[in-house]
Amino acid sequence: MSRFHTSPAGILRLYQPFLWLYPAEFRDEYRRELCLAFVDRWREERSIAGLLFVWFHAVFGILYQAPMEHYHMIVHDLRYAFRILRKDLSMTAAAILILALGIGSTTLVFSLANGLLLRPLPYPQPERIIAVTESSPKDPNETSQISFPNYYDIRARTRLLDDIGVYASAQWPIRGEGSAERVPGARVSDGIFRVMGLDPLLGRTISREDDLPNGPKVVVISEELWQRRYGRDPHILGKTIQIDEDRSTIIGVMPAGFHFPDRAEFWIPLHMDPAKAPRTDYFLRAVARLKPGVSVEQATGELQSLLEQIHRENPAVNNNWTAHAIPIRDFVAGTYRKAVITLLVAVALLLLIACANVCNLLLVKASARVREIAVRTALGATRRRLLRQLITESLLLGLAGGALGVLLAYAGIPALLSLIPVNLPLWMNFSPDSRVLGFAVAVSLLTTLAFGIIPAFGSAHADLTDSLKEGGHGGTSGARSKFVRHSLVIGEVALSVILLAGAGLMIRSFLALRTQDLGFHPENVLSTSLDWPETRYHDGPPARALLARLTAEVSSLPGVISTSFSSGAPLDDGWGRIFTIEGHPRDLKDMTFINHIVVTPNYFHTLDVPLLQGRDFTEVDFDTPHIVIVSETFAKKNWPNESPLGERLRFGPPKNNEPWHTVVGVVADAKHGAYKGEDRPSVYLPYSTDITPNVLLVRTTGDPLQLQQSLRSRIAAIDPDIVVSRVFSLEQIIARVSWQDRFLTVLFSAFAALALLLAAVGLYATISYSVSLGTHEIGIRMALGASVSRVRAMILREGMTLAGAGLLIGLVVAFALARLLKTQLYEISPNDPATYIAVLIVLIVVAALAAFLPTRRATRVDPVVALRHE
Amino acid sequence: MRPFLLSRDTFHILVALADRDRHGYSIMQEVSERTGGEIRLSPSTLYSAVKRLLEQGFIEELEERPDPEHDDERRRYYRLTKAGKRAAMEEARHLEKLLSDARASGLVRKRA
């Protein structure tokens, strides 16, 4: 003792702090020994250099050894954890599987969110790219587009935008040099390429001169098109390509992966004249690049004041519309945001249930380990050491579950994408990246914390003497742990009720959507876009003759009931126009849109839309073009008290003075533009020399898709240059326009089903466990003459009490939360009683089953065996 | 060839404990003296090795004080166990074999 006190205490102060680098256990064990040895060594030296050497030697020793000690401890803990987990393989497998389901689902939804909302667009400085839109002050969602003259003026006046470009995407037939095909492309202004910030691989992009009203016919093609149609011909520049009717000269090739907008494979100039294009024609989309340091809000401010300025200069077209700047990612994927967030919340609830489930498993297991832990404590393991050991076990479970979960998510992505029937923009990438992996790791760690902490603390703090005395049944079977276990089960049930209610509402909403009255019968109708060479069949008699021939040929195919053409397939067409009723002049800013649909005779018959008043179109109407048939809503809205027959209306802004059209008939409302929500009223025009409709609609006796092959060959026989594309049944079109609802419903339901399963397993496990704890009691009761059914009822009551409590809490919370789903629901109230009743019934049935199964085991207890159980 | 069973430091510690039981600092001194100051264990290296040797059962901690005259009640004394002795001897034999192999091959000159 004296030696320690005579030692230089000062130098110890320069040594001891480094001991904190050691794991606590090691430090507690050897701190004194290390200090003593250090001081002894110190006193051996006399020279300053020697003393310095001793200090450095000792400190570097710690710096080298302390991490090694940590490493040894971790390896030791892991080895021990492995042994423990291997000893109870079924419980380990169950825990890993449950965690994998939870973490996997979460990761899956996150990779969806990552692809849709988080991954940066593959363009330089994507945060500077914005969309520019004009919208009606009455309905901010009315358009996401811009008119050409407004774009033109904004481009000339902006100070905050580096550049702005407009585009209109479409598919055009490409003919010659190989088979004719319809290829997605875009008409663009020169600014598009500069806004996106990518240089061509070969040649140049469209210049401002190319885009003048009478500019040259040039085209920039994608690397993929270059590869597919030209085998990467190095001399491609200067060659021509037949796009629709025009031969355009190839001036550039964009690098692989550039497909803006959406899936475009080629780009041609707009060639629009700002002096001739109407200011209220919104069919272009605009993108712009902000100057460095300019915010989206500043850009919106500038755009709005520019548009006001333009309106002041052109009072005749002032419709009070306003301009907006929207970050490009929101513009493209903003509509998915709500759905994705809904799914993330759902999956987070599922993950919580999984955590509660594993937590419960560990608690049950902990009670079986009380002895082991008591023995280790008696042998001198500190509480901290035990805690660390237990958390290591949890961590191992969490990481194994996480790894398996990531694999599940990885496997699930193709299945998820197969639920999306439309072509998402090519740049959307859903494969797991470092962000997804980082997320999965973070979720696994959080999960570990969530499910591991309660059992670990419970076990590490269990009372030593009690545990040893109780012979392995003490510890967590005590009142406190019973309370924890029961609370967990109640929580699981409550969470699953919330998910079930959400899923129920979505299923009901989806069914309401899919069974809504469309006003026509989409079953057995095939829709096809046809593109014929317009030089051969220009509008007027040649096109009319072609349509007549096509109609006759297609109608003669076996199984065809009715054939017609329209300017757009129902629910796949958004062509809207503003209009004026004769005698009711309206200001431009008060005008509303109608669906403008050009059809051949037989259209209403083909779609099964009833004619309510007046007459249908006939072949003769081709030559009397200024007549229309209107939808019932349109008629009621505009001529509430008189017959619409003989009344007149015209299209376009008032100043255009388009010809008047006379109403000759009224048909029932049939949805044409919007599938979900309110559609615009429709006005139908007969085909004429002005417009030739090119969407072929065929009603068949059987599956319309069966007709595809014979239809294609019949059309090819008429003219092989007619390009057939977008061959869908109307039901496929409906599936395409409602995919988001279906997607959300399917995923949400899957998560709810999993949640229900996990909650049922949790309930079952808990009841089973209390039965096994209560074997003794059951034995006594049965020995005293309690009937089997009485014992059963007792156990069932315990289970149903837990389930009932969870159900009650879940229903209350679900009821409060359901409001958040409101915008996702179609014609179903978030408080829809049928849904909640269904949830109640499903849950009671499942809970009864989960609680009943353990009772069978209990009642098979032999009283003699049970009483000997101690 | 068989890998070394013990690390250099560990082997020295076992050797230091071969003649008598020692406390930590005494082990450090003995190793230093035996190697002519060539190997100086730092306290941390020593106790990490001690911890490992205790876990492996090669040494054990004494409960009684072997050296009452210079006793310090706070010092822990360590003793070589049978297993530790065996391990050290095996290691020594192994080193001997290595050396004789090296001599046989002429790499190391034979002793006169």
Tab-separated table of C-alpha atoms in Angstrom, chain A residues 10 112 148 173 195 262 283 298 306 320 494 506 565 671 680 694 714 766 771 815 824:
chain	number	residue	atom	x	y	z
A	10	GLY	CA	0.995	13.134	-11.074
A	112	LEU	CA	-40.203	2.102	-54.099
A	148	PHE	CA	-46.516	28.321	-76.831
A	173	PRO	CA	-44.644	5.695	-86.675
A	195	VAL	CA	-32.132	22.553	-69.478
A	262	ASP	CA	-40.614	9.555	-70.179
A	283	PHE	CA	-50.655	21.268	-74.876
A	298	GLN	CA	-38.346	33.081	-56.454
A	306	LEU	CA	-44.348	37.735	-66.127
A	320	ASN	CA	-56.486	34.932	-65.028
A	494	ALA	CA	-54.410	-2.978	-31.960
A	506	MET	CA	-59.038	0.611	-49.585
A	565	PHE	CA	-63.561	4.825	-84.966
A	671	LYS	CA	-66.889	8.536	-68.840
A	680	ARG	CA	-65.994	16.648	-67.893
A	694	ASN	CA	-57.771	6.915	-85.810
A	714	ARG	CA	-56.437	-8.098	-91.971
A	766	THR	CA	-48.792	-15.865	-25.399
A	771	VAL	CA	-51.130	-22.517	-20.515
A	815	PHE	CA	-61.208	5.564	-36.628
A	824	GLN	CA	-57.058	8.055	-51.407
